[in-house]
């Protein structure tokens, strides 16, 4: 008989596969239509919190788009730190100060700017993190590598943390494991959701 832990892992794996496929087949028109409203919502939470330094990420083509927001942040004097995945399962952080991009060890887009001391993430006013889904209690489910759970769980001073997801990725409940870290809310194209 499988243990509760193995059932949870299997449930998360199946849900991630479903969510990944839904993102992959999301029509281009729907993605484009949601981009402007998502950017408005990201600007709104940044302005509401008067955030002067933000941790965010460079979105991939299947993710809710963050690039227009990052351009807005840079144009409006908001300092942005972007994650860089390391081989050891931890994150480094780099300043978003140019449009030059490369790939990290996972093949995800990263800035080519210099790495800042990891402790700098403790100084941000807002964290906007990727997610596969969130539930209405604030539980975030990532893509299974644990980078953001480790970061959030080890922060000395944790700022407000919002997952960036599509509207249909906020669900009633998610399977959870002891290491999973909750978020304070989610930003979707339709609005801000506080948990």
mmCIF file of C-alpha atoms in Angstrom:
data_model
loop_
_atom_site.group_PDB
_atom_site.id
_atom_site.type_symbol
_atom_site.label_atom_id
_atom_site.label_comp_id
_atom_site.label_asym_id
_atom_site.label_seq_id
_atom_site.Cartn_x
_atom_site.Cartn_y
_atom_site.Cartn_z
ATOM 1 C CA UNK A 1 0.000 0.000 0.000
ATOM 2 C CA UNK A 2 1.484 3.404 -0.960
ATOM 3 C CA UNK A 3 2.277 5.886 1.800
ATOM 4 C CA UNK A 4 0.556 9.240 2.099
ATOM 5 C CA UNK A 5 3.822 10.900 1.060
ATOM 6 C CA UNK A 6 4.107 8.870 -2.127
ATOM 7 C CA UNK A 7 0.431 9.536 -2.938
ATOM 8 C CA UNK A 8 1.006 13.268 -2.499
ATOM 9 C CA UNK A 9 4.069 13.176 -4.748
ATOM 10 C CA UNK A 10 2.144 11.245 -7.401
ATOM 11 C CA UNK A 11 -0.814 13.641 -7.182
ATOM 12 C CA UNK A 12 1.483 16.651 -7.597
ATOM 13 C CA UNK A 13 3.279 15.025 -10.522
ATOM 14 C CA UNK A 14 -0.036 14.343 -12.309
ATOM 15 C CA UNK A 15 -1.349 17.845 -11.638
ATOM 16 C CA UNK A 16 1.884 19.437 -12.869
ATOM 17 C CA UNK A 17 1.671 17.429 -16.093
ATOM 18 C CA UNK A 18 -1.917 18.588 -16.634
ATOM 19 C CA UNK A 19 -1.050 22.232 -15.912
ATOM 20 C CA UNK A 20 2.034 22.118 -18.138
ATOM 21 C CA UNK A 21 -0.087 20.761 -21.008
ATOM 22 C CA UNK A 22 -2.798 23.398 -20.442
ATOM 23 C CA UNK A 23 -0.164 26.112 -20.644
ATOM 24 C CA UNK A 24 1.381 24.569 -23.733
ATOM 25 C CA UNK A 25 -1.912 24.517 -25.645
ATOM 26 C CA UNK A 26 -3.200 27.893 -24.380
ATOM 27 C CA UNK A 27 -4.126 29.820 -27.550
ATOM 28 C CA UNK A 28 -1.697 32.574 -28.544
ATOM 29 C CA UNK A 29 -4.578 35.061 -28.725
ATOM 30 C CA UNK A 30 -5.526 34.326 -25.121
ATOM 31 C CA UNK A 31 -1.920 34.778 -24.000
ATOM 32 C CA UNK A 32 -1.638 38.094 -25.823
ATOM 33 C CA UNK A 33 -4.977 39.319 -24.484
ATOM 34 C CA UNK A 34 -3.951 38.538 -20.912
ATOM 35 C CA UNK A 35 -0.486 40.113 -21.167
ATOM 36 C CA UNK A 36 -1.556 43.755 -20.827
ATOM 37 C CA UNK A 37 -3.967 43.108 -17.957
ATOM 38 C CA UNK A 38 -1.391 40.987 -16.106
ATOM 39 C CA UNK A 39 1.162 43.774 -16.468
ATOM 40 C CA UNK A 40 -1.397 46.237 -15.047
ATOM 41 C CA UNK A 41 -1.939 43.970 -12.043
ATOM 42 C CA UNK A 42 1.806 43.556 -11.441
ATOM 43 C CA UNK A 43 2.261 47.331 -11.610
ATOM 44 C CA UNK A 44 -0.693 47.762 -9.229
ATOM 45 C CA UNK A 45 0.717 45.509 -6.491
ATOM 46 C CA UNK A 46 4.167 47.075 -6.852
ATOM 47 C CA UNK A 47 2.664 50.568 -6.542
ATOM 48 C CA UNK A 48 0.307 49.601 -3.707
ATOM 49 C CA UNK A 49 3.229 48.274 -1.661
ATOM 50 C CA UNK A 50 5.477 51.166 -2.729
ATOM 51 C CA UNK A 51 8.046 48.508 -3.606
ATOM 52 C CA UNK A 52 11.392 49.976 -4.657
ATOM 53 C CA UNK A 53 13.171 46.617 -4.964
ATOM 54 C CA UNK A 54 11.398 43.544 -6.362
ATOM 55 C CA UNK A 55 12.396 39.937 -6.915
ATOM 56 C CA UNK A 56 10.757 38.633 -10.093
ATOM 57 C CA UNK A 57 11.712 36.304 -12.963
ATOM 58 C CA UNK A 58 12.063 36.310 -16.736
ATOM 59 C CA UNK A 59 9.037 34.445 -18.049
ATOM 60 C CA UNK A 60 9.304 31.666 -20.606
ATOM 61 C CA UNK A 61 6.864 31.558 -23.556
ATOM 62 C CA UNK A 62 4.419 29.250 -21.711
ATOM 63 C CA UNK A 63 4.383 31.242 -18.464
ATOM 64 C CA UNK A 64 2.231 34.250 -17.630
ATOM 65 C CA UNK A 65 4.302 37.069 -19.165
ATOM 66 C CA UNK A 66 6.464 39.209 -16.880
ATOM 67 C CA UNK A 67 8.682 40.937 -19.436
ATOM 68 C CA UNK A 68 6.518 44.042 -20.020
ATOM 69 C CA UNK A 69 6.305 44.471 -16.252
ATOM 70 C CA UNK A 70 10.097 44.180 -15.946
ATOM 71 C CA UNK A 71 10.504 46.884 -18.577
ATOM 72 C CA UNK A 72 8.048 49.092 -16.653
ATOM 73 C CA UNK A 73 9.982 48.478 -13.419
ATOM 74 C CA UNK A 74 13.304 49.422 -14.976
ATOM 75 C CA UNK A 75 11.802 52.542 -16.606
ATOM 76 C CA UNK A 76 10.272 53.604 -13.276
ATOM 77 C CA UNK A 77 13.316 53.178 -11.052
ATOM 78 C CA UNK A 78 12.282 49.900 -9.416
ATOM 79 C CA UNK A 79 15.320 47.707 -8.830
ATOM 80 C CA UNK A 80 14.710 44.093 -9.849
ATOM 81 C CA UNK A 81 16.521 40.936 -8.827
ATOM 82 C CA UNK A 82 16.071 37.876 -11.031
ATOM 83 C CA UNK A 83 16.749 34.268 -9.960
ATOM 84 C CA UNK A 84 19.575 32.177 -11.350
ATOM 85 C CA UNK A 85 19.288 28.441 -10.638
ATOM 86 C CA UNK A 86 22.380 26.667 -9.359
ATOM 87 C CA UNK A 87 23.432 23.026 -9.616
ATOM 88 C CA UNK A 88 23.033 22.574 -5.845
ATOM 89 C CA UNK A 89 19.295 23.387 -5.885
ATOM 90 C CA UNK A 90 19.677 26.909 -4.538
ATOM 91 C CA UNK A 91 19.134 30.275 -6.203
ATOM 92 C CA UNK A 92 21.563 33.049 -6.907
ATOM 93 C CA UNK A 93 20.211 36.478 -7.824
ATOM 94 C CA UNK A 94 21.229 38.878 -10.576
ATOM 95 C CA UNK A 95 20.322 42.503 -11.148
ATOM 96 C CA UNK A 96 18.029 43.196 -14.092
ATOM 97 C CA UNK A 97 20.030 45.980 -15.674
ATOM 98 C CA UNK A 98 20.141 45.109 -19.375
ATOM 99 C CA UNK A 99 18.293 43.133 -22.020
ATOM 100 C CA UNK A 100 21.168 40.660 -22.400
ATOM 101 C CA UNK A 101 20.022 37.139 -21.539
ATOM 102 C CA UNK A 102 21.503 33.699 -21.211
ATOM 103 C CA UNK A 103 20.317 30.429 -19.667
ATOM 104 C CA UNK A 104 20.888 28.956 -16.224
ATOM 105 C CA UNK A 105 21.601 25.305 -15.387
ATOM 106 C CA UNK A 106 17.923 24.440 -15.992
ATOM 107 C CA UNK A 107 17.818 26.196 -19.366
ATOM 108 C CA UNK A 108 15.682 29.035 -17.976
ATOM 109 C CA UNK A 109 16.262 32.610 -19.115
ATOM 110 C CA UNK A 110 18.501 34.702 -16.863
ATOM 111 C CA UNK A 111 20.109 38.130 -17.123
ATOM 112 C CA UNK A 112 23.775 38.278 -18.021
ATOM 113 C CA UNK A 113 24.341 40.983 -15.414
ATOM 114 C CA UNK A 114 26.474 40.226 -12.409
ATOM 115 C CA UNK A 115 25.384 37.984 -9.577
ATOM 116 C CA UNK A 116 24.648 39.909 -6.388
ATOM 117 C CA UNK A 117 25.285 38.573 -2.885
ATOM 118 C CA UNK A 118 22.463 36.076 -2.074
ATOM 119 C CA UNK A 119 21.617 38.012 1.088
ATOM 120 C CA UNK A 120 20.286 40.850 -1.122
ATOM 121 C CA UNK A 121 17.037 38.942 -1.638
ATOM 122 C CA UNK A 122 16.304 39.613 2.043
ATOM 123 C CA UNK A 123 16.123 43.326 1.186
ATOM 124 C CA UNK A 124 13.388 43.200 -1.457
ATOM 125 C CA UNK A 125 10.003 44.810 -0.827
ATOM 126 C CA UNK A 126 8.031 42.314 -2.926
ATOM 127 C CA UNK A 127 8.610 38.861 -4.416
ATOM 128 C CA UNK A 128 6.799 37.786 -7.583
ATOM 129 C CA UNK A 129 7.396 34.068 -8.015
ATOM 130 C CA UNK A 130 6.538 31.547 -10.721
ATOM 131 C CA UNK A 131 4.064 28.797 -9.905
ATOM 132 C CA UNK A 132 2.173 25.986 -11.531
ATOM 133 C CA UNK A 133 -0.873 26.771 -9.368
ATOM 134 C CA UNK A 134 -2.051 28.194 -6.047
ATOM 135 C CA UNK A 135 -4.926 27.202 -3.869
ATOM 136 C CA UNK A 136 -7.308 29.454 -1.992
ATOM 137 C CA UNK A 137 -5.472 28.897 1.302
ATOM 138 C CA UNK A 138 -2.271 30.359 -0.186
ATOM 139 C CA UNK A 139 -0.439 27.116 -0.886
ATOM 140 C CA UNK A 140 1.795 27.458 -3.934
ATOM 141 C CA UNK A 141 2.782 24.514 -6.077
ATOM 142 C CA UNK A 142 5.880 25.019 -8.174
ATOM 143 C CA UNK A 143 7.302 22.788 -10.871
ATOM 144 C CA UNK A 144 8.900 20.298 -8.487
ATOM 145 C CA UNK A 145 12.482 21.416 -8.113
ATOM 146 C CA UNK A 146 12.057 23.243 -4.787
ATOM 147 C CA UNK A 147 14.182 26.307 -5.587
ATOM 148 C CA UNK A 148 11.625 28.849 -4.399
ATOM 149 C CA UNK A 149 10.449 26.752 -1.433
ATOM 150 C CA UNK A 150 14.054 26.631 -0.193
ATOM 151 C CA UNK A 151 14.512 30.361 -0.723
ATOM 152 C CA UNK A 152 11.250 31.343 0.953
ATOM 153 C CA UNK A 153 11.840 28.962 3.841
ATOM 154 C CA UNK A 154 15.295 30.375 4.551
ATOM 155 C CA UNK A 155 14.668 34.112 4.308
ATOM 156 C CA UNK A 156 15.494 36.229 7.354
ATOM 157 C CA UNK A 157 12.872 38.831 6.470
ATOM 158 C CA UNK A 158 10.214 37.614 4.126
ATOM 159 C CA UNK A 159 8.459 40.358 2.136
ATOM 160 C CA UNK A 160 4.982 39.936 0.649
ATOM 161 C CA UNK A 161 5.164 37.023 -1.811
ATOM 162 C CA UNK A 162 2.787 36.732 -4.770
ATOM 163 C CA UNK A 163 2.660 33.880 -7.264
ATOM 164 C CA UNK A 164 2.114 34.849 -10.909
ATOM 165 C CA UNK A 165 -0.408 32.496 -12.516
ATOM 166 C CA UNK A 166 -3.280 32.416 -14.973
ATOM 167 C CA UNK A 167 -6.789 32.774 -13.526
ATOM 168 C CA UNK A 168 -7.662 29.101 -14.009
ATOM 169 C CA UNK A 169 -4.570 28.096 -11.997
ATOM 170 C CA UNK A 170 -6.092 29.206 -8.699
ATOM 171 C CA UNK A 171 -7.783 26.081 -7.416
ATOM 172 C CA UNK A 172 -9.691 25.069 -4.293
ATOM 173 C CA UNK A 173 -6.973 22.831 -2.837
ATOM 174 C CA UNK A 174 -3.544 21.479 -3.739
ATOM 175 C CA UNK A 175 -1.663 18.450 -2.468
ATOM 176 C CA UNK A 176 1.059 19.609 -0.098
ATOM 177 C CA UNK A 177 4.258 18.379 1.443
ATOM 178 C CA UNK A 178 5.946 19.653 4.632
ATOM 179 C CA UNK A 179 8.553 21.700 2.721
ATOM 180 C CA UNK A 180 5.970 23.583 0.586
ATOM 181 C CA UNK A 181 5.907 27.312 1.313
ATOM 182 C CA UNK A 182 2.719 29.385 1.131
ATOM 183 C CA UNK A 183 2.365 32.733 -0.604
ATOM 184 C CA UNK A 184 0.475 35.841 0.462
ATOM 185 C CA UNK A 185 -1.454 36.049 -2.770
ATOM 186 C CA UNK A 186 -1.500 35.556 -6.505
ATOM 187 C CA UNK A 187 -1.414 37.971 -9.408
ATOM 188 C CA UNK A 188 -3.513 36.930 -12.398
ATOM 189 C CA UNK A 189 -4.714 38.782 -15.479
ATOM 190 C CA UNK A 190 -8.078 39.417 -13.787
ATOM 191 C CA UNK A 191 -6.723 40.837 -10.537
ATOM 192 C CA UNK A 192 -4.922 40.478 -7.242
ATOM 193 C CA UNK A 193 -5.924 37.579 -5.037
ATOM 194 C CA UNK A 194 -4.969 37.745 -1.367
ATOM 195 C CA UNK A 195 -4.952 34.593 0.718
#
